[in-house]
XYZ file of C-alpha atoms in Angstrom:
566
model
C 0.000 0.000 0.000
C 1.367 3.387 -0.985
C 1.889 5.977 1.713
C 2.401 8.711 -0.866
C -1.206 8.871 -2.006
C -4.652 8.003 -0.695
C -5.533 4.345 -1.130
C -8.067 2.701 1.142
C -7.229 -0.668 2.669
C -9.293 -3.623 1.488
C -11.540 -5.020 4.221
C -14.425 -7.421 4.587
C -17.933 -5.994 4.296
C -19.715 -6.433 7.627
C -23.515 -6.081 7.764
C -24.779 -4.445 10.970
C -28.538 -4.428 10.705
C -29.350 -2.244 7.718
C -25.919 -0.602 7.756
C -22.805 -1.847 5.954
C -19.338 -1.376 7.358
C -16.039 -1.910 5.540
C -15.519 -3.083 2.007
C -16.559 -0.420 -0.477
C -18.917 1.248 2.008
C -18.324 4.898 2.945
C -16.752 5.704 6.295
C -19.424 5.088 8.913
C -19.920 7.540 11.779
C -21.025 6.340 15.200
C -21.408 7.519 18.788
C -22.439 6.321 22.250
C -25.093 7.221 24.784
C -23.956 8.996 27.942
C -27.136 8.254 29.914
C -28.077 5.196 31.960
C -29.223 2.262 29.842
C -32.082 1.754 32.287
C -33.426 5.249 31.572
C -35.349 4.145 28.487
C -36.926 7.496 27.643
C -33.577 9.293 27.814
C -31.877 6.573 25.761
C -34.503 6.741 23.023
C -34.503 10.550 22.881
C -30.716 10.711 22.678
C -30.585 8.078 19.929
C -33.161 9.977 17.869
C -31.194 13.221 18.235
C -27.988 11.459 17.204
C -29.647 9.818 14.212
C -30.718 13.272 13.045
C -27.053 14.365 13.290
C -25.924 11.621 10.926
C -25.115 8.840 13.390
C -25.240 5.456 11.643
C -24.514 3.222 14.651
C -25.344 3.922 18.306
C -23.916 2.182 21.362
C -25.141 1.669 24.919
C -23.296 0.253 27.885
C -24.609 -3.092 29.140
C -22.722 -3.721 32.355
C -25.220 -6.349 33.484
C -27.884 -8.700 32.162
C -30.582 -6.249 33.261
C -29.148 -3.490 31.054
C -28.621 -5.903 28.157
C -32.255 -6.984 28.368
C -33.466 -3.380 28.365
C -31.726 -2.823 25.047
C -34.593 -4.807 23.529
C -37.079 -2.312 24.949
C -35.040 0.605 23.609
C -34.828 -1.010 20.168
C -38.601 -1.560 20.053
C -39.244 2.046 21.014
C -36.867 3.307 18.318
C -38.468 1.100 15.678
C -41.878 2.451 16.691
C -40.471 5.943 16.060
C -39.376 4.856 12.587
C -35.673 4.781 13.499
C -33.827 1.708 12.157
C -30.362 2.826 13.251
C -28.486 -0.314 14.394
C -27.633 -0.544 18.072
C -24.500 -1.839 19.782
C -24.070 -3.242 23.282
C -20.859 -2.372 25.130
C -19.740 -5.215 27.438
C -17.186 -5.176 30.259
C -16.160 -7.625 32.995
C -18.802 -10.321 32.448
C -19.638 -12.535 29.490
C -23.270 -13.179 30.531
C -24.565 -9.748 29.404
C -22.881 -10.295 26.028
C -24.942 -13.418 25.367
C -28.110 -11.629 26.466
C -27.353 -8.612 24.266
C -27.138 -10.823 21.172
C -30.879 -11.339 21.511
C -31.659 -7.626 21.234
C -29.126 -5.605 19.204
C -27.311 -5.887 15.894
C -23.773 -5.744 17.241
C -22.003 -6.514 20.512
C -18.647 -5.086 21.551
C -16.534 -7.205 23.889
C -13.237 -6.289 25.532
C -10.618 -9.086 25.376
C -9.012 -7.643 28.494
C -11.956 -8.498 30.733
C -14.347 -10.742 28.778
C -12.625 -13.500 30.746
C -10.674 -12.900 33.929
C -7.284 -14.386 33.163
C -4.705 -13.994 35.903
C -1.007 -13.510 35.295
C -0.270 -17.032 36.538
C -2.410 -18.676 33.832
C -0.337 -20.444 31.177
C -0.939 -19.623 27.504
C -2.242 -23.065 26.529
C -4.903 -23.058 29.227
C -5.793 -19.427 28.501
C -6.251 -20.037 24.784
C -8.377 -23.114 25.471
C -10.609 -21.027 27.751
C -10.935 -18.286 25.111
C -11.761 -20.869 22.461
C -14.449 -22.412 24.641
C -16.245 -19.325 26.023
C -15.649 -16.820 23.232
C -16.127 -19.551 20.650
C -19.563 -20.250 22.085
C -20.327 -16.527 21.895
C -19.188 -16.362 18.242
C -21.347 -19.313 17.267
C -24.345 -17.684 18.936
C -23.652 -14.442 17.046
C -23.451 -16.368 13.777
C -26.758 -18.108 14.476
C -28.449 -14.747 15.122
C -26.645 -12.925 12.274
C -25.083 -10.438 14.675
C -21.811 -8.563 14.253
C -19.063 -8.462 16.882
C -16.521 -5.797 17.736
C -13.340 -6.929 19.418
C -12.530 -3.703 21.235
C -9.089 -3.636 22.827
C -8.399 -0.879 25.357
C -4.878 0.137 26.320
C -6.091 0.636 29.878
C -7.737 -2.740 30.440
C -5.461 -5.488 29.191
C -5.694 -8.752 31.114
C -3.226 -9.529 33.889
C -1.803 -12.352 31.778
C -1.141 -10.083 28.771
C 0.305 -7.343 30.994
C 2.684 -9.843 32.607
C 4.012 -10.862 29.192
C 3.992 -7.613 27.208
C 3.434 -4.757 29.610
C 0.998 -1.955 28.801
C 2.217 -1.689 25.195
C 0.928 -1.710 21.608
C 2.393 -5.209 21.290
C 0.264 -6.337 24.234
C -2.835 -4.797 22.678
C -2.229 -6.628 19.427
C -1.523 -9.939 21.163
C -4.760 -9.599 23.124
C -6.724 -8.994 19.931
C -5.104 -11.750 17.898
C -6.069 -14.449 20.414
C -9.719 -13.606 19.875
C -9.371 -13.131 16.125
C -7.905 -16.615 15.849
C -11.151 -17.998 17.251
C -13.169 -15.974 14.740
C -11.015 -17.191 11.885
C -11.262 -20.828 12.985
C -15.072 -20.536 12.966
C -15.080 -18.640 9.647
C -16.685 -15.633 11.324
C -16.172 -12.566 9.121
C -18.737 -10.187 10.643
C -16.134 -8.814 13.035
C -14.825 -5.274 13.518
C -11.704 -4.400 15.494
C -10.716 -1.362 17.542
C -7.440 -0.563 19.287
C -7.997 2.413 21.569
C -5.831 4.448 23.892
C -5.799 7.990 25.229
C -2.192 8.298 24.059
C -2.210 9.040 20.316
C 1.183 7.390 19.758
C 0.075 4.153 21.437
C -3.239 4.073 19.589
C -1.769 4.629 16.122
C 1.152 2.258 16.685
C -1.245 -0.468 17.853
C -3.486 -0.103 14.803
C -0.572 -0.175 12.358
C 0.998 -3.187 14.074
C -2.331 -5.029 14.043
C -2.810 -4.363 10.321
C 0.703 -5.659 9.661
C -0.076 -8.885 11.551
C -3.436 -9.331 9.825
C -1.961 -8.704 6.377
C 0.598 -11.446 6.995
C -2.299 -13.861 7.597
C -4.425 -12.515 4.728
C -7.080 -11.331 7.194
C -9.068 -8.228 6.304
C -11.281 -7.388 9.248
C -12.502 -3.759 9.168
C -11.229 -1.190 11.641
C -13.079 1.042 14.095
C -10.960 4.114 14.901
C -11.018 6.341 17.968
C -8.857 7.962 20.629
C -10.443 7.084 23.938
C -10.564 9.540 26.834
C -9.489 12.321 24.450
C -11.060 15.017 26.632
C -13.102 18.051 25.600
C -12.760 21.300 23.687
C -9.848 21.988 21.373
C -7.485 19.486 23.026
C -9.992 16.647 22.666
C -10.600 17.492 19.027
C -6.896 17.808 18.220
C -6.033 14.447 19.824
C -8.946 12.698 18.148
C -8.195 14.262 14.790
C -4.509 13.341 14.774
C -5.129 9.804 15.979
C -7.955 9.096 13.540
C -6.889 11.146 10.531
C -3.251 9.996 10.571
C -4.599 6.494 9.939
C -7.348 7.502 7.526
C -4.900 9.299 5.230
C -3.178 5.926 4.830
C -6.470 4.215 4.018
C -6.784 2.574 7.436
C -10.235 2.750 9.015
C -13.825 1.892 8.133
C -15.797 3.477 10.968
C -14.969 6.066 13.598
C -16.108 7.662 16.803
C -14.780 10.976 18.070
C -14.852 10.474 21.861
C -15.320 13.793 23.628
C -16.341 14.677 27.170
C -19.317 16.457 25.664
C -22.750 15.498 24.389
C -22.699 12.826 21.640
C -24.254 15.296 19.210
C -21.069 17.397 19.483
C -18.965 14.322 18.716
C -21.037 13.667 15.608
C -20.863 17.210 14.283
C -17.064 17.152 14.470
C -16.910 13.594 13.127
C -18.944 14.568 10.060
C -16.471 17.345 9.291
C -13.551 14.967 9.666
C -15.096 12.417 7.286
C -15.914 15.177 4.790
C -12.271 16.298 4.911
C -10.967 12.783 4.223
C -13.463 12.373 1.380
C -12.270 15.675 -0.071
C -8.619 14.626 0.254
C -9.326 11.269 -1.396
C -11.119 12.899 -4.322
C -8.368 15.523 -4.694
C -5.594 12.944 -4.685
C -7.189 10.909 -7.454
C -6.277 13.810 -9.740
C -2.617 13.497 -8.662
C -1.388 10.025 -9.691
C 2.267 11.064 -9.718
C 3.023 9.688 -6.249
C 1.242 6.355 -6.641
C 4.244 4.077 -7.137
C 6.160 5.079 -4.043
C 6.110 3.221 -0.734
C 7.703 5.560 1.775
C 7.725 3.994 5.245
C 7.623 6.437 8.113
C 10.458 6.621 10.595
C 9.767 5.959 14.244
C 9.819 8.771 16.741
C 13.106 7.436 18.166
C 14.713 7.997 14.770
C 13.430 11.547 14.397
C 16.150 14.081 13.823
C 15.022 16.553 16.228
C 15.063 18.394 19.342
C 11.673 19.869 20.096
C 10.294 21.561 16.991
C 10.232 25.308 16.848
C 6.747 26.699 16.354
C 5.891 29.579 14.059
C 2.470 31.058 13.344
C 2.574 32.916 10.051
C 0.470 35.493 8.270
C -0.687 35.069 4.687
C 2.617 36.443 3.417
C 4.671 33.971 5.437
C 5.835 36.464 8.030
C 6.084 35.264 11.605
C 3.403 36.734 13.851
C 3.736 34.669 17.012
C 6.779 32.726 17.956
C 7.628 29.687 20.080
C 11.205 28.789 21.021
C 12.329 32.276 19.919
C 12.103 31.257 16.258
C 11.923 33.703 13.372
C 11.481 32.894 9.713
C 13.415 35.130 7.349
C 13.867 34.907 3.598
C 16.983 32.743 3.624
C 17.429 32.028 7.309
C 15.679 30.425 10.247
C 16.629 32.145 13.478
C 16.476 29.907 16.561
C 17.259 31.810 19.780
C 20.536 33.571 19.004
C 21.608 31.125 16.307
C 20.869 31.716 12.622
C 20.537 28.723 10.330
C 20.690 28.885 6.511
C 17.344 27.968 4.990
C 16.365 26.778 1.531
C 12.763 26.605 0.365
C 11.110 24.057 -1.924
C 7.555 24.666 -3.066
C 5.817 21.280 -3.126
C 2.873 22.564 -5.166
C 4.774 22.232 -8.397
C 4.866 19.675 -11.253
C 6.692 16.442 -10.491
C 9.599 16.974 -12.890
C 10.276 20.399 -11.441
C 9.971 19.122 -7.875
C 12.462 16.349 -8.569
C 14.872 18.881 -10.063
C 14.572 21.121 -6.993
C 15.287 18.159 -4.704
C 18.286 17.095 -6.780
C 19.630 20.651 -6.762
C 19.274 20.796 -2.995
C 21.163 17.507 -2.569
C 23.917 18.632 -4.930
C 24.541 21.865 -3.036
C 23.670 20.897 0.533
C 26.451 21.823 2.930
C 25.291 19.570 5.731
C 23.913 22.493 7.742
C 21.131 24.222 5.836
C 17.528 23.668 6.831
C 14.982 22.735 4.197
C 11.562 24.355 4.230
C 8.934 22.162 2.574
C 6.178 24.600 1.710
C 2.717 23.676 0.441
C -0.947 24.624 0.511
C -2.746 21.745 -1.195
C -4.593 18.839 0.412
C -1.988 16.285 -0.625
C 0.711 18.128 1.342
C 1.341 15.117 3.616
C 1.948 12.826 0.634
C 4.255 15.316 -1.043
C 6.313 15.725 2.138
C 6.661 11.952 2.433
C 7.668 11.776 -1.211
C 10.270 14.494 -0.750
C 11.691 12.822 2.365
C 11.887 9.515 0.483
C 13.743 11.138 -2.391
C 16.164 12.908 -0.047
C 16.887 9.872 2.122
C 17.349 7.740 -0.982
C 20.120 10.142 -2.006
C 21.755 9.983 1.415
C 20.625 13.456 2.433
C 18.531 14.208 5.496
C 18.462 17.884 6.437
C 16.500 19.394 9.269
C 13.059 20.157 7.916
C 10.695 23.055 8.468
C 7.147 21.955 7.670
C 5.266 24.991 6.352
C 1.612 24.435 5.536
C -0.893 27.080 4.494
C -4.543 26.256 5.106
C -7.322 27.676 2.936
C -10.047 26.398 5.281
C -12.431 28.960 6.722
C -14.274 27.628 9.778
C -12.530 26.983 13.092
C -13.124 23.220 13.138
C -12.173 22.967 9.473
C -8.852 24.736 10.053
C -8.175 22.547 13.089
C -8.854 19.378 11.070
C -6.722 20.572 8.163
C -3.735 21.555 10.284
C -3.917 18.595 12.690
C -4.201 16.122 9.817
C -1.400 17.532 7.690
C 1.137 18.607 10.312
C 0.114 16.336 13.189
C 0.345 13.185 11.064
C 3.844 14.075 9.867
C 5.108 14.982 13.342
C 3.652 11.720 14.644
C 5.898 9.885 12.165
C 8.979 11.801 13.243
C 9.113 14.117 10.227
C 9.747 17.787 10.973
C 12.130 19.778 13.135
C 10.028 22.921 13.028
C 6.460 23.679 12.033
C 4.938 26.772 10.479
C 1.285 27.276 9.764
C -0.625 30.062 8.089
C -4.392 30.503 7.838
C -6.050 33.752 6.947
C -9.263 32.797 8.761
C -7.643 32.153 12.174
C -6.097 34.697 14.500
C -2.359 34.510 15.240
C -2.998 33.674 18.894
C -5.364 30.845 17.962
C -2.857 29.499 15.419
C -0.074 29.353 17.973
C -2.357 27.652 20.504
C -3.386 25.100 17.881
C 0.211 24.302 16.916
C 1.185 23.883 20.566
C -1.839 21.636 21.049
C -0.688 19.473 18.151
C 2.828 19.194 19.577
C 1.354 18.199 22.942
C -0.958 15.609 21.389
C 1.978 13.866 19.696
C 3.980 14.035 22.944
C 6.688 16.374 21.672
C 6.174 19.476 23.784
C 4.006 20.156 26.847
C 2.707 23.718 27.050
C -0.388 23.352 29.240
C -2.134 20.927 31.550
C -3.370 17.866 29.711
C -6.760 16.546 30.753
C -7.503 12.901 29.989
C -11.253 12.505 30.382
C -13.735 9.920 29.180
C -16.833 10.840 27.144
C -19.173 9.374 29.748
C -21.667 6.546 29.357
C -24.345 4.759 31.345
C -21.686 3.708 33.874
C -20.698 7.287 34.748
C -21.165 7.981 38.448
C -21.226 11.805 38.463
C -21.929 14.776 36.180
C -18.869 14.306 34.017
C -19.063 17.449 31.896
C -19.561 19.708 34.911
C -16.752 17.973 36.779
C -14.318 18.280 33.863
C -15.136 21.987 33.684
C -14.522 22.424 37.430
C -11.231 20.542 37.353
C -10.048 22.556 34.358
C -10.966 25.845 36.040
C -8.874 24.958 39.099
C -5.940 23.116 37.489
C -5.496 24.389 33.921
C -2.506 26.543 34.887
C -0.216 23.588 35.683
C 1.941 22.871 32.612
C 3.660 19.504 32.397
C 0.943 17.773 34.434
C -1.552 15.276 33.048
C -4.825 14.959 34.987
C -7.278 12.118 34.425
C -11.023 12.588 35.056
C -12.853 9.272 34.672
C -16.518 8.532 35.153
C -16.128 5.020 36.573
C -13.593 2.311 37.408
C -14.215 0.159 34.305
C -11.434 1.707 32.216
C -10.648 4.736 34.361
C -7.447 3.762 36.204
C -6.028 1.987 33.172
C -6.957 4.508 30.481
C -5.351 7.287 32.476
C -2.110 5.295 32.538
C -0.266 8.386 31.285
C -1.799 10.673 33.913
C 0.125 12.046 36.864
C -3.064 12.304 38.933
C -6.535 10.878 38.586
C -10.096 11.704 39.643
C -12.218 8.547 39.246
C -15.829 7.800 40.111
C -15.820 4.959 42.637
C -19.510 4.794 43.514
C -22.503 7.114 43.309
C -21.443 10.494 44.700
C -18.027 9.159 45.740
C -14.624 9.712 44.154
C -11.253 7.960 44.337
C -8.040 9.944 43.869
C -4.912 8.523 42.250
C -1.258 9.376 41.927
C -0.318 7.609 38.727
C -1.783 4.108 39.035
C -1.828 4.154 42.833
C -5.125 4.874 44.560
C -4.390 7.133 47.511
C -7.842 8.340 48.546
C -10.956 6.175 48.445
C -14.633 7.081 48.536
C -14.580 10.782 49.381
C -17.658 12.918 48.599
C -17.482 14.416 45.119
C -18.078 17.883 46.610
C -14.675 17.646 48.345
C -12.753 15.856 45.616
C -11.254 18.783 43.683
C -9.958 20.432 46.864
C -8.468 17.134 48.024
C -6.839 16.643 44.616
C -5.223 20.072 44.893
C -3.981 19.181 48.386
C -2.414 16.016 46.964
C -0.652 17.949 44.200
C 0.607 20.510 46.729
C 1.934 17.784 49.011
C 3.972 16.443 46.098
C 5.490 19.865 45.462
C 3.966 20.172 41.989
C 1.581 23.029 42.656
C 1.993 26.637 41.637
C -0.511 29.419 42.137
C -2.394 30.575 39.055
C -1.100 33.793 37.483
C -2.787 37.009 38.526
C -5.333 38.215 35.986
């Protein structure tokens, strides 16, 4: 598969009720309820609102048999309203609700990390036999009822046995998935979708790419569900989700997606529609540019990246620096970093192939080993052209420090965010780029700089503000998640270099905030547990006291600073 042009990965077509996922079907947008599955009226009303926003698949948590059974009531009510949107049951910790849910909804998501409770001491042969017996029985039941299955692996909830062997890594996520896929393959079950989710964009994208590599080797073509879990809210949540999802979509990986935000599902869907529209536009645009089709550039890993932290420049429409990070200035033939001036050569990527190749060859012929190379472009296939240029340079034994300079013609705020995060974020995620510059007439200089810094933070290159890892909420959530996230942000947003997790329940909470320095997790109704890293330090305090107690914990660790005076 070429990584220098858009080419969608071949996958099986999976029927989910009246919807079709994978194959030649368009990207399918989905979301999840954030109300209790036992609140039938609320569940039905939210599903109808989401269907009107373009949702094609809607999920409910089914933490017990009671909730799984009520999905049948919800489905009947929706059908009576004329809504045939397929429903999905989300299963954790127990296999019994999964079997019950097969009776009522078109698709059931199981988590290999807790579908069975496999301890670290369990040997692989016994574990695989148990998976084959219990999950195999579930697969056969799904086949008999013509239901689809999602094998949904979460970075934060791998089994003890997998963690003991692989640690909390992309390799562990893939191993966990493959054990269950082997059962599906042995039973010739093709109506299966896979997701590999994490709150860390690097982990999520690495896991998906590794899984595809393993499946390709076996000639398996199960479709992919994409999403960054616990992405958060606001601009940060959108940037993380966009980079994680779009960096895979531009390489043709992905058949359905959910943008997980700590907001109402309708907000997720509105942003998700814009993201799909952008990828569709990029795909259509690239079909007019066949010049890059034969190349197979493979991205470097982050460990191989050339760089120190990238400099950040926000530019006006003429390319002049307006706001500056790392004391960087862009001049006509120089890039000034702090007090050091570096020679700079510019190549315009929006040029015919023969001319572009000549410019690259000229650069190689005259490169002194020190000059930076600015790769400038403003068209939707910028990411493919940069990859092509890097391939050509590396093939000639030349690898200069690169300034990525992208000019966006998008107009709306979300559209600019998607454009910039897709083009620049995807490249930085691969390790390409020692500095980034971004111009957009329709976005203020301050907003541009904030967006670039958000992208660098999402790909774990540079921390400029507190990172909040928060789940989108579901029927398991034990407090008002959106209000709580807002309160925590108001009190703690001034602490750069800290990552704070805010999780609605204990199902994935402690695990999914594996990257967090501190955590605020719903333990029971009205009660909160506080964590330092993965260690629970405070258990069952009233939610009304929890933010103050969290601040006390941060102060006791010497990581607190007072907010700046307004």
